[in-house]
Coordinates of C-alpha atoms and ligand atoms in Angstrom, one line a residue:
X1 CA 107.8 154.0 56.3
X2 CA 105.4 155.9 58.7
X3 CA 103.8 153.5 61.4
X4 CA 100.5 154.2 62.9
X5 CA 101.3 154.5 66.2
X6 CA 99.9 151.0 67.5
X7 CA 96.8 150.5 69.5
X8 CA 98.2 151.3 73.2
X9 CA 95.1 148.6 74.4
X10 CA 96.4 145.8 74.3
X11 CA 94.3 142.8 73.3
X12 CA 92.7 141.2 76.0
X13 CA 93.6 137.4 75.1
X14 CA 96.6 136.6 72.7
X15 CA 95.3 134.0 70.4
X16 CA 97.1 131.0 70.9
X17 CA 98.6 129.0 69.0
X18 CA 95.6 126.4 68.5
X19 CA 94.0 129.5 66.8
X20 CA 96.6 130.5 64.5
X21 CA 96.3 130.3 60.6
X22 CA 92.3 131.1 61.1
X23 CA 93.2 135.1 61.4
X24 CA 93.4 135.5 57.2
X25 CA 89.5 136.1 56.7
X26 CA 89.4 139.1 54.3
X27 CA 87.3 142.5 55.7
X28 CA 83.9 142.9 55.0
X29 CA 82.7 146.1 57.6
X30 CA 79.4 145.9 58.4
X31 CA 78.0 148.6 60.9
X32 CA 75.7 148.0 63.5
X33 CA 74.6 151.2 64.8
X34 CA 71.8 150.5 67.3
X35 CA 70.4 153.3 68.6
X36 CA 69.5 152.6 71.8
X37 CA 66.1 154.9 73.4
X38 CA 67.0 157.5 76.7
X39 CA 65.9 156.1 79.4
X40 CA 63.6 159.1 81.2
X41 CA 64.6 160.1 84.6
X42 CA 67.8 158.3 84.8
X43 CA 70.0 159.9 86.8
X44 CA 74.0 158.7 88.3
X45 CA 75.4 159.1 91.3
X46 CA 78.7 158.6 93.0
X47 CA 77.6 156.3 95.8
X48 CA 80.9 153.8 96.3
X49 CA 81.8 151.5 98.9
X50 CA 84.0 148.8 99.7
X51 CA 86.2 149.2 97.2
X52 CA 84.0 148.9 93.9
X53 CA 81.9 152.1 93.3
X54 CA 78.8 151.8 91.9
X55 CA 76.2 154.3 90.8
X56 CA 72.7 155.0 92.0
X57 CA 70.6 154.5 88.5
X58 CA 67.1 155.6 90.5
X59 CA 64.3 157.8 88.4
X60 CA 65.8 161.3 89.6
X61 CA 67.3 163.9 88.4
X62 CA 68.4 164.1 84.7
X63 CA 68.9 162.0 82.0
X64 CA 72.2 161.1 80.9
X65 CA 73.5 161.5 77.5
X66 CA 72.6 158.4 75.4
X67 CA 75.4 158.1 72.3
X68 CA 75.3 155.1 70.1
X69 CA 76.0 151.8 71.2
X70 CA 76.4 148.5 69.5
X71 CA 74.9 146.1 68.4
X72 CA 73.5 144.3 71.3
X73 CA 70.7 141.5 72.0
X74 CA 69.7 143.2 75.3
X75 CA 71.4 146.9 76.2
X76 CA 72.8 146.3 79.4
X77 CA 74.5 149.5 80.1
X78 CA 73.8 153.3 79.3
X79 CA 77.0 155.9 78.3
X80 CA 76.7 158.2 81.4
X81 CA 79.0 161.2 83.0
X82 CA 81.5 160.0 85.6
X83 CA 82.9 162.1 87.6
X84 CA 86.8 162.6 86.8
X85 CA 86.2 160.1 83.8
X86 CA 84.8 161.6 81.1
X87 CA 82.0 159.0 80.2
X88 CA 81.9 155.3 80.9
X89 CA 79.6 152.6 80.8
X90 CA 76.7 151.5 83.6
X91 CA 75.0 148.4 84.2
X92 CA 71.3 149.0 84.0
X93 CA 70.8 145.8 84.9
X94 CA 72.3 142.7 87.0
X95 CA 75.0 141.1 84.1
X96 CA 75.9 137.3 84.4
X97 CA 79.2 136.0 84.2
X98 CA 80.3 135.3 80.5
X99 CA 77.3 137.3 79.2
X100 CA 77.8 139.0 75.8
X101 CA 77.9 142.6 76.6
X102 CA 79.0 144.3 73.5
X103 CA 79.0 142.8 70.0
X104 CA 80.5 145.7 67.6
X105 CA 81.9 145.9 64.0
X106 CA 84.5 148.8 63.3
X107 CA 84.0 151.9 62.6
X108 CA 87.2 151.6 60.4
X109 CA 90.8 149.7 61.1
X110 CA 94.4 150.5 59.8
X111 CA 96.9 148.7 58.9
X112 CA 99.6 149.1 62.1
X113 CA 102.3 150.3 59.2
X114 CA 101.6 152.2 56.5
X115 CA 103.0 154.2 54.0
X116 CA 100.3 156.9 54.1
X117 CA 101.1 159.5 56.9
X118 CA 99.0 158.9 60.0
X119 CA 97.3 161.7 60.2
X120 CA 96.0 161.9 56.2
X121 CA 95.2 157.8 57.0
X122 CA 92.8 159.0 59.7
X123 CA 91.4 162.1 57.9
X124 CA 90.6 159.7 54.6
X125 CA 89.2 157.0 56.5
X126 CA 87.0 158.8 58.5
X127 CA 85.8 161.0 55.4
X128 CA 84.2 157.6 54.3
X129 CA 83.0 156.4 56.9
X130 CA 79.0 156.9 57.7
X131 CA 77.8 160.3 58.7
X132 CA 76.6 158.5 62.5
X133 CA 80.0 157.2 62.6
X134 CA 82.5 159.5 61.9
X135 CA 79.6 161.6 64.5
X136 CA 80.3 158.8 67.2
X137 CA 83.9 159.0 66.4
X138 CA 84.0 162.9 66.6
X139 CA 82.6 162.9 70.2
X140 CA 85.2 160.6 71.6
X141 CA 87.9 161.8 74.2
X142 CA 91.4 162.1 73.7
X143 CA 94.4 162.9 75.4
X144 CA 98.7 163.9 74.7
X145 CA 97.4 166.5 72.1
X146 CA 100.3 168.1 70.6
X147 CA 100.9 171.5 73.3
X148 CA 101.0 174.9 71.2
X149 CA 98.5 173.2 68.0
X150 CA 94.7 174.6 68.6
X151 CA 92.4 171.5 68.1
X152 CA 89.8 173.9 66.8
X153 CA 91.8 174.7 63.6
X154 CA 93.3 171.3 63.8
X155 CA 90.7 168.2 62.9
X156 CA 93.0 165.8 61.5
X157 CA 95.0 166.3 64.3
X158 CA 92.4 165.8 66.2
X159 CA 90.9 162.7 64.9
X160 CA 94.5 161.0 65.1
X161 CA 94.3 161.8 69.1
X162 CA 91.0 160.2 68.9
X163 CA 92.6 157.2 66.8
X164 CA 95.6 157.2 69.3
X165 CA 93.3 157.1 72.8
X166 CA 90.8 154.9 71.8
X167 CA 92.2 151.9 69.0
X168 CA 91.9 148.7 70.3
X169 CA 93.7 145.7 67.9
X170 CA 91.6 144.0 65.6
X171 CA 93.0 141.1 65.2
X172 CA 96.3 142.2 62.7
X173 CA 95.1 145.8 62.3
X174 CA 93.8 148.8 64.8
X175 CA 90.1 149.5 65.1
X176 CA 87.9 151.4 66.5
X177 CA 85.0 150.7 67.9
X178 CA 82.6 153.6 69.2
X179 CA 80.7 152.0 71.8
X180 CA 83.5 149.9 73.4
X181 CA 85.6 152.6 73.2
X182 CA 84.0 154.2 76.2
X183 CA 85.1 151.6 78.3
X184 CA 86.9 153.0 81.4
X185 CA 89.8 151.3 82.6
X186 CA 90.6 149.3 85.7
X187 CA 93.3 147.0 87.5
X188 CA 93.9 143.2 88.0
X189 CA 90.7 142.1 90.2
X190 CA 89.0 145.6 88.9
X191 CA 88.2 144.9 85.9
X192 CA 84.6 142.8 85.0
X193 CA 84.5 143.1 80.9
X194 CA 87.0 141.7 78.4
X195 CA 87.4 142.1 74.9
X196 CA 88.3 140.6 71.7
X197 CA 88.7 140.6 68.1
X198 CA 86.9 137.4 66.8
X199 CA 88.4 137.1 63.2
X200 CA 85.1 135.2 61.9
X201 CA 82.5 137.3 62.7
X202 CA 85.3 140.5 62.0
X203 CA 84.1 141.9 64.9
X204 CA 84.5 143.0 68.7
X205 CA 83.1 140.8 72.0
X206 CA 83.0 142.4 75.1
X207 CA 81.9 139.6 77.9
X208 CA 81.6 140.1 81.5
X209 CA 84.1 138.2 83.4
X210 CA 82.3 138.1 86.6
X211 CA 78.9 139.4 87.7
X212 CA 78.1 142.9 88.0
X213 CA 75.5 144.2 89.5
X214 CA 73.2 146.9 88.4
X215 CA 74.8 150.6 89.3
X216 CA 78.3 149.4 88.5
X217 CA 80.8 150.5 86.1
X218 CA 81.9 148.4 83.3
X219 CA 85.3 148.4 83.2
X220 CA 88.2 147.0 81.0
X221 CA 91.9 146.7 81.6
X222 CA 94.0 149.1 78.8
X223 CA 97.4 147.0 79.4
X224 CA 98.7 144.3 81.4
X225 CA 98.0 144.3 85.0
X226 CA 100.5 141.6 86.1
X227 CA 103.1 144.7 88.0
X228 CA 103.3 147.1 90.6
X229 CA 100.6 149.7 91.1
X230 CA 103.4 152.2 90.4
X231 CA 104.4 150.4 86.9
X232 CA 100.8 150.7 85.9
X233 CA 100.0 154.1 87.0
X234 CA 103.6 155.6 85.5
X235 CA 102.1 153.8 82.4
X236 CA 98.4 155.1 82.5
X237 CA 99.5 158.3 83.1
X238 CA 101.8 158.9 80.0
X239 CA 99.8 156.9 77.8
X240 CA 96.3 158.4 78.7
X241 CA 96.3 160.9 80.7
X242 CA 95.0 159.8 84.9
X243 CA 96.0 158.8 87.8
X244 CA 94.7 155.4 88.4
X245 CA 92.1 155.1 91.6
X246 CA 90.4 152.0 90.6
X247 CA 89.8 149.7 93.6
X248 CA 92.7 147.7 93.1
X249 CA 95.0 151.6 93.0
X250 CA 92.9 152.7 96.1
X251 CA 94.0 149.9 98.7
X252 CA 96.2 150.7 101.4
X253 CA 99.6 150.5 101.8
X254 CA 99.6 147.4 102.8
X255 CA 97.5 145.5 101.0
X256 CA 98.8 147.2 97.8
X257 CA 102.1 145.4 98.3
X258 CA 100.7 142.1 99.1
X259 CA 98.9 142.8 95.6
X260 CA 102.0 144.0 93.7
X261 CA 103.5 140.9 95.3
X262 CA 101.2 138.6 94.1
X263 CA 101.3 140.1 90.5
X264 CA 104.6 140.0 89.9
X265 CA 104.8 136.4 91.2
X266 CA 102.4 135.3 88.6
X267 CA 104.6 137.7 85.9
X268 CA 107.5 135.8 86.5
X269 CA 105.7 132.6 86.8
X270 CA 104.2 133.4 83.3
X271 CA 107.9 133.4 82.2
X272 CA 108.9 130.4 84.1
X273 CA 105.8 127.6 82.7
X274 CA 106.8 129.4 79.2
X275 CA 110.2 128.5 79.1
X276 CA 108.7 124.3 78.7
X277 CA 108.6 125.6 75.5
X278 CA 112.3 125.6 74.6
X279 CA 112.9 122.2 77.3
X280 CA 114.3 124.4 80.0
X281 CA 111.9 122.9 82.6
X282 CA 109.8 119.4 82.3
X283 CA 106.2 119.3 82.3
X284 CA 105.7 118.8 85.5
X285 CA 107.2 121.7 86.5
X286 CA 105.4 123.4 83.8
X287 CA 102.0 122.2 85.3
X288 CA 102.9 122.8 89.4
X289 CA 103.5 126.3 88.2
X290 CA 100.4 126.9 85.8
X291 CA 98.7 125.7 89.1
X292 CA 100.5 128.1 91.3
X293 CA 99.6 131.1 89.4
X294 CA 95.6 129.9 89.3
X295 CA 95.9 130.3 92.9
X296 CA 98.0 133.4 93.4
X297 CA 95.3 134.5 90.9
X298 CA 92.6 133.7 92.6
X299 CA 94.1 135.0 95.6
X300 CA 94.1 138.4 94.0
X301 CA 91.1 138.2 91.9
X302 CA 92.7 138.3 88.4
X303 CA 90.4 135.9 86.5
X304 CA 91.4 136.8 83.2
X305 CA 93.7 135.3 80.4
X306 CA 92.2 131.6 82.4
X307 CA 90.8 130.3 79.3
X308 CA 94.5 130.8 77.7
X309 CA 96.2 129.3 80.5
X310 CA 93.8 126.6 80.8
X311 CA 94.3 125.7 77.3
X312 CA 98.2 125.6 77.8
X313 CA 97.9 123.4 80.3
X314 CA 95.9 120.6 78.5
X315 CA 98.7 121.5 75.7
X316 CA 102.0 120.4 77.6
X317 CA 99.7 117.4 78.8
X318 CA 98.7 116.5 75.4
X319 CA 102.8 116.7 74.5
X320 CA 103.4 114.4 77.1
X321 CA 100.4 112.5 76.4
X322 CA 98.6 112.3 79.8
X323 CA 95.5 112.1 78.0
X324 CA 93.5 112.3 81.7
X325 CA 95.2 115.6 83.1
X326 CA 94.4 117.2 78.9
X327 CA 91.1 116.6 79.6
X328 CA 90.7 118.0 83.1
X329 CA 92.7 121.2 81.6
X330 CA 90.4 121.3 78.6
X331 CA 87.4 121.2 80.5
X332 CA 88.9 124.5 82.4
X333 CA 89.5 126.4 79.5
X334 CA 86.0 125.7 77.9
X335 CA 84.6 127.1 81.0
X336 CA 86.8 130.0 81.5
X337 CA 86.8 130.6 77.2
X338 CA 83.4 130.5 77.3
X339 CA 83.1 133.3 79.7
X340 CA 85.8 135.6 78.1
X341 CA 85.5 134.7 74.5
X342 CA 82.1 133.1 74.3
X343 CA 80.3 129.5 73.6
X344 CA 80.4 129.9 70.2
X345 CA 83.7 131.0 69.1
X346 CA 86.2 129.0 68.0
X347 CA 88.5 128.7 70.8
X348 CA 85.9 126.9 72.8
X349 CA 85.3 124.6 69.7
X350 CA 89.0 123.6 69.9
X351 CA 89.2 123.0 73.4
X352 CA 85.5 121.0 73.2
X353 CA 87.4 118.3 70.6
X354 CA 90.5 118.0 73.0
X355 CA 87.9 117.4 76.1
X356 CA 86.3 114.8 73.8
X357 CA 89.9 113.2 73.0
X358 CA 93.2 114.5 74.0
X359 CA 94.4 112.5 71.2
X360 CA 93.5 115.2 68.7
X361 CA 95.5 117.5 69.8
X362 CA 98.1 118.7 67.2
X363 CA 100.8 118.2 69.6
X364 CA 99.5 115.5 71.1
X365 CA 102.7 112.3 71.9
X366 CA 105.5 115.5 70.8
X367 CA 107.4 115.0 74.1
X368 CA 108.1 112.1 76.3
X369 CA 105.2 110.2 77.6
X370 CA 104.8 112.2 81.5
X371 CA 102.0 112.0 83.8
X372 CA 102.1 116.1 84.6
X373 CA 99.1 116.3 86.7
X374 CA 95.6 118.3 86.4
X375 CA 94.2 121.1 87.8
X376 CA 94.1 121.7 91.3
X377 CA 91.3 124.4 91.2
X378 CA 88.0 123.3 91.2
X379 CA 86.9 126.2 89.1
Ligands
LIG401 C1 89.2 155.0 75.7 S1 88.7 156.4 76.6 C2 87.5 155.8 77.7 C3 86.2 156.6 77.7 C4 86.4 158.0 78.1 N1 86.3 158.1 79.6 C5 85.4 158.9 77.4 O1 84.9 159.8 78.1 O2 85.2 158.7 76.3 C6 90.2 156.5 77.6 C7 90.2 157.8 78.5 O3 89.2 157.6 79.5 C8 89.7 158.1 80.8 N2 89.8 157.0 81.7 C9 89.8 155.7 81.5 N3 89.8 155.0 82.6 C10 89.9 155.9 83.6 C11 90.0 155.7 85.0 N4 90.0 154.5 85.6 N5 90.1 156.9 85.7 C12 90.0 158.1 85.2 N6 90.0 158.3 83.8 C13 89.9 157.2 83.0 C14 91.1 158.7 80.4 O4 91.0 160.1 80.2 C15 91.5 157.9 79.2 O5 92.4 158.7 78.4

């Protein structure tokens, strides 16, 4: 059997297990197309500093090319030229932490198997898909085109380049998304917007995971972060196309090694509160280390995938039922969900009714009775 090759973007947050058996909601695509008015005069320039570039959006000079975007309550951001990026997306506007950026049904998804070849999958889809759409889709970038086929005589070749650069997962599928998938890509502390597939609504959320002001790049993070810059530039570079100079890539020396050091500590750490799972370690153990990687993490600026790890937490506390620490961890991940995934979906709902009573948590008294301890981070 053929398999589409999977999405190479990762999903931002693995559902966890609280969330599972909600993900069987049937399809029911509903486009959104907004499209959003040029803003006259709006010009973008390269203007950087410390670190985090961000671009000059004053009434000069010419305006850049507005594509479709999403449906969204209050555009936030404009598709503009970057140099050595192709297009991304700019902040017209100061963006809170935890607003919704990006709201976006598919264009279409696939199946990530199929007995269909790839390429005719792509082609048929996309022949169905609205005339604005498939247009959205057409002008997207793409990279690792097959050397010695000409992508003039080639569209379906083309469109599965297009499918292969941009998909994103959708919850068991691939999707793509035309607005989101201009989203440039950055490193652990680079990134400010995360994604996800919310299986109720059937569509993609991008929220900003920190501020960002007016002039800066949105950007994303195509794979995990958590290794050396080397590891994630040997990836980037196979799987689409650049050298990585986001301001995490661009540090010195020095400081990139106390940054690879720091991710790869909270990798391994990762593996080590995991392994509570099959008894290896006790809940304590379990907890001091959930609490060592917050603060490597905050060390490094890597606020994503909290929410998650939050919600873990208050998990091996329920098992061991130390009802007070549950509630302190719940409270974190309904703060740190609630930026990433958004008030109203429904992993904030579950960690709201464990905050309320620890008791109710499905694995609530499944382990010896342990007091494992709360969060030592404040936020
Ligand atoms: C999903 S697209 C993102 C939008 C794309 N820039 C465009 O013009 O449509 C992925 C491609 O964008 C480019 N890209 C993404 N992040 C980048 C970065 N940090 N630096 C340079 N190029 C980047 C690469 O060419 C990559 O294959």
């Amino acid at each position: 059997m053929p398999s589409v090759r999977p999405p190479k973007r990762q999903r931002q947050l693995p559902s966890d297990a609280a969330s599972k058996g909600t993900r069987s909601a049937p399809f029911g695509h509903r486009l959104l197309w907004l499209a959003v008015p040029a803003v006259a005069g709006l010009a973008v320039y390269l203007v950087g500093g410390r670190g985090v570039h961000t671009f000059n959006i004053n009434d000069s000079g010419s305006a850049p090319e507005i594509t479709y975007l999403p449906s969204v309550k209050r555009a936030s951001y404009v598709v503009a030229d970057l140099p050595g990026k192709g297009k991304g997306l700019v902040a017209i506007r100061d963006i809170k932490q935890g607003e919704l950026v990006i709201q976006e049904s598919p264009l279409f998804t696939v199946p990530t198997s199929t007995s269909e070849s790839p390429t005719a999958l792509i082609a048929r889809l996309l022949r169905n898909a609205p005339a604005e759409g498939r247009d959205a889709f057409l002008n997207l970038s793409y990279v690792n085109f097959p050397e010695g086929v000409d992508p003039k005589t080639s569209p379906d070749q083309v469109a599965l380049a297009i499918f292969q650069t941009n998909a994103v997962a959708a919850g068991e599928q691939a999707g793509i998304f035309p607005g989101m998938a201009r989203l440039n890509h950055g490193c652990s502390s680079a990134f400010n917007v995360v994604y996800t597939w919310r299986e109720r609504e059937q569509q993609l959320f991008v929220y900003a995971l920190r501020d960002v002001q007016r002039g800066q790049e949105l950007l994303t993070t195509y794979t995990d972060t958590k290794r050396t810059r080397q590891e994630r530039r040997g990836f980037l570079s196979q799987q689409y196309g650049f050298k990585c100079t986001c301001a995490v890539c661009s540090l010195d020396d020095a400081a990139s090694q106390a940054s690879d050091e720091r991710l790869t500590t909270i990798a391994r750490y990762y593996v080590h509160f995991a392994s509570w799972g099959s008894g290896t370690i006790s809940g304590v153990e379990a907890i001091s280390t959930i609490n060592k990687i917050w603060s490597l993490e905050e060390e490094e600026g890597y606020w994503s995938e909290r929410g998650r790890l939050a919600a873990d937490a208050a998990w091996i506390a329920a098992s061991h039922s130390d009802a007070s620490a549950a509630r302190l961890w719940a409270q974190l991940a309904i703060r740190w969900y609630t930026y990433e995934v958004g008030a109203d979906s429904d992993l904030v709902s579950e960690v709201r009714r464990i905050a309320a009573d620890p008791e109710e948590h499905p694995a609530w008294s499944s382990r010896e009775p342990l007091v494992v301890g709360g969060p030592l981070a404040l936020r």
